[in-house]
Amino acid sequence: QKEVEQNSGPLSVPEGAIASLNCTYSDRGSQSFFWYRQYSGKSPELIMFIYSNGDKEDGRFTAQLNKASQYVSLLIRDSQPSDSATYLCAAHSGAGSYQLTFGKGTKLSVIP
Amino acid sequence: DTEVTQTPKHLVMGMTNKKSLKCEQHMGHRAMYWYKQKAKKPPELMFVYSYEKLSINESVPSRFSPECPNSSLLNLHLHALQPEDSALYLCASSLGHAQETQYFGPGTRLLVL
């Protein structure tokens, strides 16, 4: 069974700190990876996607992918209370797949 | 513009009712999806339409019936639902090929009484 694992948290960080969210996946055929942010009662909002090994930066967000270790992470720099949400890691399952496998999400709380 | 719209935002229905959820996108995407999300759980894929053809049906009960009238529209017809079907129903779209980024609409919060 293809799985995406995340620590459910909650992860608490002080305002201004770096929040580090981690995700591992079981399917070595997975080729594209996504981080979604979901506020309570709202729909998932795309934060980052990453296809290649290494780092990808977008503003305060950096996604990291290590395919050898089957590991994806999201770093949020200068965390703000508005970053408090559940972060969903998702992976596409191999070539030709429309199906996203989601992790259970990590709840992040940024403490003012 | 990465907007997917869904109507209605909220829906309350009895177990004998028939209702429909609507999803629309004008981004030229050719793949559209229905997900179901229960509280504190990740979204679960229900259906995928690719180029207006149903390509994935994740063993969803027949009381849920999807329809894709054209490349911009996706409907989910509901009939004889159960209280356990109460959830947030999410529509998403992507360009049209596999492995592409999916963009979610705001969802319809469904309560079945």
mmCIF file of C-alpha atoms in Angstrom:
data_model
loop_
_atom_site.group_PDB
_atom_site.id
_atom_site.type_symbol
_atom_site.label_atom_id
_atom_site.label_comp_id
_atom_site.label_asym_id
_atom_site.label_seq_id
_atom_site.Cartn_x
_atom_site.Cartn_y
_atom_site.Cartn_z
ATOM 1 C CA GLN A 1 0.000 0.000 0.000
ATOM 2 C CA LYS A 2 1.358 3.395 -1.013
ATOM 3 C CA GLU A 3 1.672 5.587 2.049
ATOM 4 C CA VAL A 4 2.678 9.104 2.964
ATOM 5 C CA GLU A 5 3.580 9.548 6.611
ATOM 6 C CA GLN A 6 3.585 12.758 8.599
ATOM 7 C CA ASN A 7 3.902 13.535 12.275
ATOM 8 C CA SER A 8 0.409 14.659 13.254
ATOM 9 C CA GLY A 9 1.746 17.173 15.786
ATOM 10 C CA PRO A 10 0.740 19.547 17.054
ATOM 11 C CA LEU A 11 3.991 21.313 16.294
ATOM 12 C CA SER A 12 4.339 24.538 18.247
ATOM 13 C CA VAL A 13 6.899 27.187 17.348
ATOM 14 C CA PRO A 14 7.303 30.764 18.563
ATOM 15 C CA GLU A 15 6.606 33.612 16.199
ATOM 16 C CA GLY A 16 9.644 34.398 14.076
ATOM 17 C CA ALA A 17 11.155 30.917 14.388
ATOM 18 C CA ILE A 18 11.642 28.320 11.647
ATOM 19 C CA ALA A 19 8.976 25.640 11.446
ATOM 20 C CA SER A 20 10.132 22.316 10.005
ATOM 21 C CA LEU A 21 7.542 19.894 8.685
ATOM 22 C CA ASN A 22 8.540 16.423 7.566
ATOM 23 C CA CYS A 23 7.057 13.726 5.400
ATOM 24 C CA THR A 24 8.162 10.285 4.213
ATOM 25 C CA TYR A 25 6.675 8.232 1.399
ATOM 26 C CA SER A 26 6.721 4.538 0.653
ATOM 27 C CA ASP A 27 6.334 4.433 -3.149
ATOM 28 C CA ARG A 28 9.709 4.766 -4.843
ATOM 29 C CA GLY A 29 7.863 5.445 -8.087
ATOM 30 C CA SER A 30 6.467 8.716 -6.755
ATOM 31 C CA GLN A 31 7.778 11.587 -8.823
ATOM 32 C CA SER A 32 5.990 14.739 -7.724
ATOM 33 C CA PHE A 33 5.321 16.060 -4.261
ATOM 34 C CA PHE A 34 3.097 18.767 -2.887
ATOM 35 C CA TRP A 35 2.547 20.728 0.284
ATOM 36 C CA TYR A 36 -0.931 22.059 0.975
ATOM 37 C CA ARG A 37 -1.985 24.316 3.829
ATOM 38 C CA GLN A 38 -5.462 23.837 5.246
ATOM 39 C CA TYR A 39 -7.069 26.179 7.737
ATOM 40 C CA SER A 40 -9.786 24.717 9.926
ATOM 41 C CA GLY A 41 -13.028 24.380 7.972
ATOM 42 C CA LYS A 42 -11.416 25.506 4.699
ATOM 43 C CA SER A 43 -10.120 23.696 1.634
ATOM 44 C CA PRO A 44 -6.470 22.775 0.967
ATOM 45 C CA GLU A 45 -4.398 25.562 -0.537
ATOM 46 C CA LEU A 46 -1.263 24.745 -2.538
ATOM 47 C CA ILE A 47 1.928 26.062 -0.918
ATOM 48 C CA MET A 48 4.701 24.344 -2.853
ATOM 49 C CA PHE A 49 5.359 21.536 -5.299
ATOM 50 C CA ILE A 50 8.692 19.855 -5.936
ATOM 51 C CA TYR A 51 9.787 17.286 -8.508
ATOM 52 C CA SER A 52 13.593 17.281 -8.317
ATOM 53 C CA ASN A 53 16.010 16.387 -5.569
ATOM 54 C CA GLY A 54 17.250 19.368 -3.597
ATOM 55 C CA ASP A 55 15.710 22.568 -2.348
ATOM 56 C CA LYS A 56 13.073 24.820 -3.828
ATOM 57 C CA GLU A 57 12.426 28.219 -2.305
ATOM 58 C CA ASP A 58 9.400 30.487 -2.584
ATOM 59 C CA GLY A 59 9.380 33.455 -0.239
ATOM 60 C CA ARG A 60 9.399 32.207 3.356
ATOM 61 C CA PHE A 61 8.839 28.617 2.249
ATOM 62 C CA THR A 62 11.461 26.052 1.244
ATOM 63 C CA ALA A 63 10.595 22.550 0.105
ATOM 64 C CA GLN A 64 13.285 19.878 0.242
ATOM 65 C CA LEU A 65 13.217 16.529 -1.541
ATOM 66 C CA ASN A 66 15.524 13.566 -1.045
ATOM 67 C CA LYS A 67 14.389 10.699 -3.268
ATOM 68 C CA ALA A 68 17.083 8.321 -1.998
ATOM 69 C CA SER A 69 15.734 8.681 1.538
ATOM 70 C CA GLN A 70 12.102 9.047 0.336
ATOM 71 C CA TYR A 71 11.814 12.201 2.365
ATOM 72 C CA VAL A 72 10.155 15.552 1.756
ATOM 73 C CA SER A 73 10.189 18.522 4.062
ATOM 74 C CA LEU A 74 8.796 22.040 4.265
ATOM 75 C CA LEU A 75 10.589 24.813 6.103
ATOM 76 C CA ILE A 76 8.714 27.972 7.024
ATOM 77 C CA ARG A 77 11.017 30.845 7.966
ATOM 78 C CA ASP A 78 9.948 33.771 10.159
ATOM 79 C CA SER A 79 6.804 31.881 11.171
ATOM 80 C CA GLN A 80 3.723 34.019 11.708
ATOM 81 C CA PRO A 81 0.546 33.275 13.688
ATOM 82 C CA SER A 82 -1.257 33.265 10.323
ATOM 83 C CA ASP A 83 0.806 30.186 9.396
ATOM 84 C CA SER A 84 -1.055 28.217 12.062
ATOM 85 C CA ALA A 85 -2.865 25.511 10.089
ATOM 86 C CA THR A 86 -2.679 21.857 9.140
ATOM 87 C CA TYR A 87 -0.066 21.117 6.484
ATOM 88 C CA LEU A 88 -0.765 18.208 4.160
ATOM 89 C CA CYS A 89 2.032 16.429 2.313
ATOM 90 C CA ALA A 90 0.961 14.644 -0.861
ATOM 91 C CA ALA A 91 2.634 12.518 -3.515
ATOM 92 C CA HIS A 92 1.651 11.365 -6.974
ATOM 93 C CA SER A 93 1.970 7.631 -7.362
ATOM 94 C CA GLY A 94 4.170 7.035 -10.343
ATOM 95 C CA ALA A 95 3.976 7.655 -14.050
ATOM 96 C CA GLY A 96 0.517 8.100 -15.478
ATOM 97 C CA SER A 97 -1.067 8.584 -12.070
ATOM 98 C CA TYR A 98 -3.737 11.159 -11.366
ATOM 99 C CA GLN A 99 -4.030 9.934 -7.823
ATOM 100 C CA LEU A 100 -2.608 11.986 -4.975
ATOM 101 C CA THR A 101 -1.765 10.121 -1.804
ATOM 102 C CA PHE A 102 -2.083 12.435 1.196
ATOM 103 C CA GLY A 103 -0.451 12.209 4.564
ATOM 104 C CA LYS A 104 -2.667 12.729 7.577
ATOM 105 C CA GLY A 105 -1.343 16.253 8.024
ATOM 106 C CA THR A 106 0.721 18.068 10.633
ATOM 107 C CA LYS A 107 -0.989 20.711 12.738
ATOM 108 C CA LEU A 108 1.250 23.739 13.201
ATOM 109 C CA SER A 109 0.687 26.348 15.899
ATOM 110 C CA VAL A 110 2.736 29.554 15.813
ATOM 111 C CA ILE A 111 2.713 31.157 19.241
ATOM 112 C CA PRO A 112 2.795 34.989 19.299
ATOM 113 C CA ASP B 1 -6.084 32.651 -12.236
ATOM 114 C CA THR B 2 -6.104 29.454 -10.200
ATOM 115 C CA GLU B 3 -9.723 29.516 -9.161
ATOM 116 C CA VAL B 4 -12.048 26.597 -8.828
ATOM 117 C CA THR B 5 -15.548 27.522 -7.702
ATOM 118 C CA GLN B 6 -18.066 25.288 -5.967
ATOM 119 C CA THR B 7 -21.733 25.705 -5.178
ATOM 120 C CA PRO B 8 -23.432 25.563 -2.799
ATOM 121 C CA LYS B 9 -21.112 26.376 0.088
ATOM 122 C CA HIS B 10 -23.354 24.563 2.548
ATOM 123 C CA LEU B 11 -26.035 21.930 2.008
ATOM 124 C CA VAL B 12 -28.376 20.210 4.437
ATOM 125 C CA MET B 13 -30.381 17.323 3.065
ATOM 126 C CA GLY B 14 -32.537 14.486 4.265
ATOM 127 C CA MET B 15 -31.835 10.878 3.443
ATOM 128 C CA THR B 16 -34.606 10.794 0.828
ATOM 129 C CA ASN B 17 -33.571 13.979 -0.973
ATOM 130 C CA LYS B 18 -31.838 14.365 -4.311
ATOM 131 C CA LYS B 19 -29.371 17.201 -4.634
ATOM 132 C CA SER B 20 -26.392 18.154 -6.768
ATOM 133 C CA LEU B 21 -23.035 19.760 -6.104
ATOM 134 C CA LYS B 22 -21.511 21.901 -8.796
ATOM 135 C CA CYS B 23 -17.892 22.704 -9.607
ATOM 136 C CA GLU B 24 -16.565 25.057 -12.254
ATOM 137 C CA GLN B 25 -13.144 26.152 -13.482
ATOM 138 C CA HIS B 26 -12.079 28.405 -16.314
ATOM 139 C CA MET B 27 -8.370 27.693 -16.294
ATOM 140 C CA GLY B 28 -8.480 25.406 -19.313
ATOM 141 C CA HIS B 29 -7.830 22.398 -17.107
ATOM 142 C CA ARG B 30 -8.847 19.048 -18.550
ATOM 143 C CA ALA B 31 -8.766 16.899 -15.404
ATOM 144 C CA MET B 32 -11.272 17.363 -12.591
ATOM 145 C CA TYR B 33 -11.644 15.547 -9.310
ATOM 146 C CA TRP B 34 -14.098 14.967 -6.483
ATOM 147 C CA TYR B 35 -12.756 14.375 -2.985
ATOM 148 C CA LYS B 36 -14.484 13.738 0.307
ATOM 149 C CA GLN B 37 -12.942 14.975 3.533
ATOM 150 C CA LYS B 38 -14.060 14.099 7.031
ATOM 151 C CA ALA B 39 -12.961 16.133 10.045
ATOM 152 C CA LYS B 40 -9.277 15.755 10.980
ATOM 153 C CA LYS B 41 -8.687 13.399 8.029
ATOM 154 C CA PRO B 42 -6.963 14.001 4.692
ATOM 155 C CA PRO B 43 -9.019 14.271 1.500
ATOM 156 C CA GLU B 44 -10.100 10.945 -0.011
ATOM 157 C CA LEU B 45 -10.332 10.681 -3.768
ATOM 158 C CA MET B 46 -13.758 9.725 -5.117
ATOM 159 C CA PHE B 47 -13.695 10.319 -8.865
ATOM 160 C CA VAL B 48 -11.391 11.608 -11.597
ATOM 161 C CA TYR B 49 -12.475 12.892 -14.984
ATOM 162 C CA SER B 50 -9.805 13.281 -17.610
ATOM 163 C CA TYR B 51 -10.757 14.975 -20.877
ATOM 164 C CA GLU B 52 -14.412 14.612 -19.858
ATOM 165 C CA LYS B 53 -14.166 10.850 -19.424
ATOM 166 C CA LEU B 54 -14.414 9.121 -16.065
ATOM 167 C CA SER B 55 -10.993 7.627 -15.498
ATOM 168 C CA ILE B 56 -11.065 6.759 -11.808
ATOM 169 C CA ASN B 57 -13.938 5.678 -9.564
ATOM 170 C CA GLU B 58 -12.617 4.768 -6.158
ATOM 171 C CA SER B 59 -15.333 2.216 -5.354
ATOM 172 C CA VAL B 60 -17.732 4.972 -4.380
ATOM 173 C CA PRO B 61 -21.326 3.914 -3.534
ATOM 174 C CA SER B 62 -23.841 4.441 -6.326
ATOM 175 C CA ARG B 63 -25.698 7.016 -4.267
ATOM 176 C CA PHE B 64 -22.947 9.369 -5.508
ATOM 177 C CA SER B 65 -23.127 9.949 -9.259
ATOM 178 C CA PRO B 66 -20.611 12.181 -11.022
ATOM 179 C CA GLU B 67 -21.186 13.993 -14.278
ATOM 180 C CA CYS B 68 -18.873 16.058 -16.461
ATOM 181 C CA PRO B 69 -21.029 17.987 -18.975
ATOM 182 C CA ASN B 70 -18.012 19.794 -20.452
ATOM 183 C CA SER B 71 -14.384 20.479 -19.697
ATOM 184 C CA SER B 72 -15.200 23.359 -17.327
ATOM 185 C CA LEU B 73 -17.991 21.790 -15.308
ATOM 186 C CA LEU B 74 -18.219 18.902 -12.890
ATOM 187 C CA ASN B 75 -21.311 17.846 -10.998
ATOM 188 C CA LEU B 76 -21.871 15.375 -8.199
ATOM 189 C CA HIS B 77 -25.435 14.090 -7.956
ATOM 190 C CA LEU B 78 -26.507 12.898 -4.534
ATOM 191 C CA HIS B 79 -29.383 10.540 -3.797
ATOM 192 C CA ALA B 80 -30.447 8.582 -0.713
ATOM 193 C CA LEU B 81 -27.408 9.595 1.281
ATOM 194 C CA GLN B 82 -26.653 8.389 4.784
ATOM 195 C CA PRO B 83 -25.698 10.515 7.798
ATOM 196 C CA GLU B 84 -22.148 9.151 7.561
ATOM 197 C CA ASP B 85 -21.858 10.863 4.170
ATOM 198 C CA SER B 86 -21.781 14.205 5.954
ATOM 199 C CA ALA B 87 -18.416 15.744 5.091
ATOM 200 C CA LEU B 88 -16.639 18.483 3.166
ATOM 201 C CA TYR B 89 -16.807 17.720 -0.554
ATOM 202 C CA LEU B 90 -13.914 19.146 -2.490
ATOM 203 C CA CYS B 91 -13.534 19.649 -6.205
ATOM 204 C CA ALA B 92 -10.085 20.023 -7.734
ATOM 205 C CA SER B 93 -8.686 20.470 -11.208
ATOM 206 C CA SER B 94 -5.361 20.068 -12.965
ATOM 207 C CA LEU B 95 -4.017 20.734 -16.438
ATOM 208 C CA GLY B 96 -4.917 17.338 -17.760
ATOM 209 C CA HIS B 97 -1.927 15.106 -17.623
ATOM 210 C CA ALA B 98 -0.933 12.817 -14.813
ATOM 211 C CA GLN B 99 1.226 13.986 -11.936
ATOM 212 C CA GLU B 100 0.264 17.634 -12.275
ATOM 213 C CA THR B 101 -0.602 20.082 -9.558
ATOM 214 C CA GLN B 102 -4.182 19.906 -8.349
ATOM 215 C CA TYR B 103 -5.970 23.096 -7.322
ATOM 216 C CA PHE B 104 -8.843 22.796 -4.898
ATOM 217 C CA GLY B 105 -12.096 24.689 -4.755
ATOM 218 C CA PRO B 106 -13.514 26.006 -1.468
ATOM 219 C CA GLY B 107 -15.641 22.924 -0.914
ATOM 220 C CA THR B 108 -19.269 22.196 -0.092
ATOM 221 C CA ARG B 109 -20.045 21.394 3.533
ATOM 222 C CA LEU B 110 -22.719 18.676 3.425
ATOM 223 C CA LEU B 111 -24.880 17.620 6.348
ATOM 224 C CA VAL B 112 -27.170 14.633 5.918
ATOM 225 C CA LEU B 113 -29.954 14.367 8.461
#
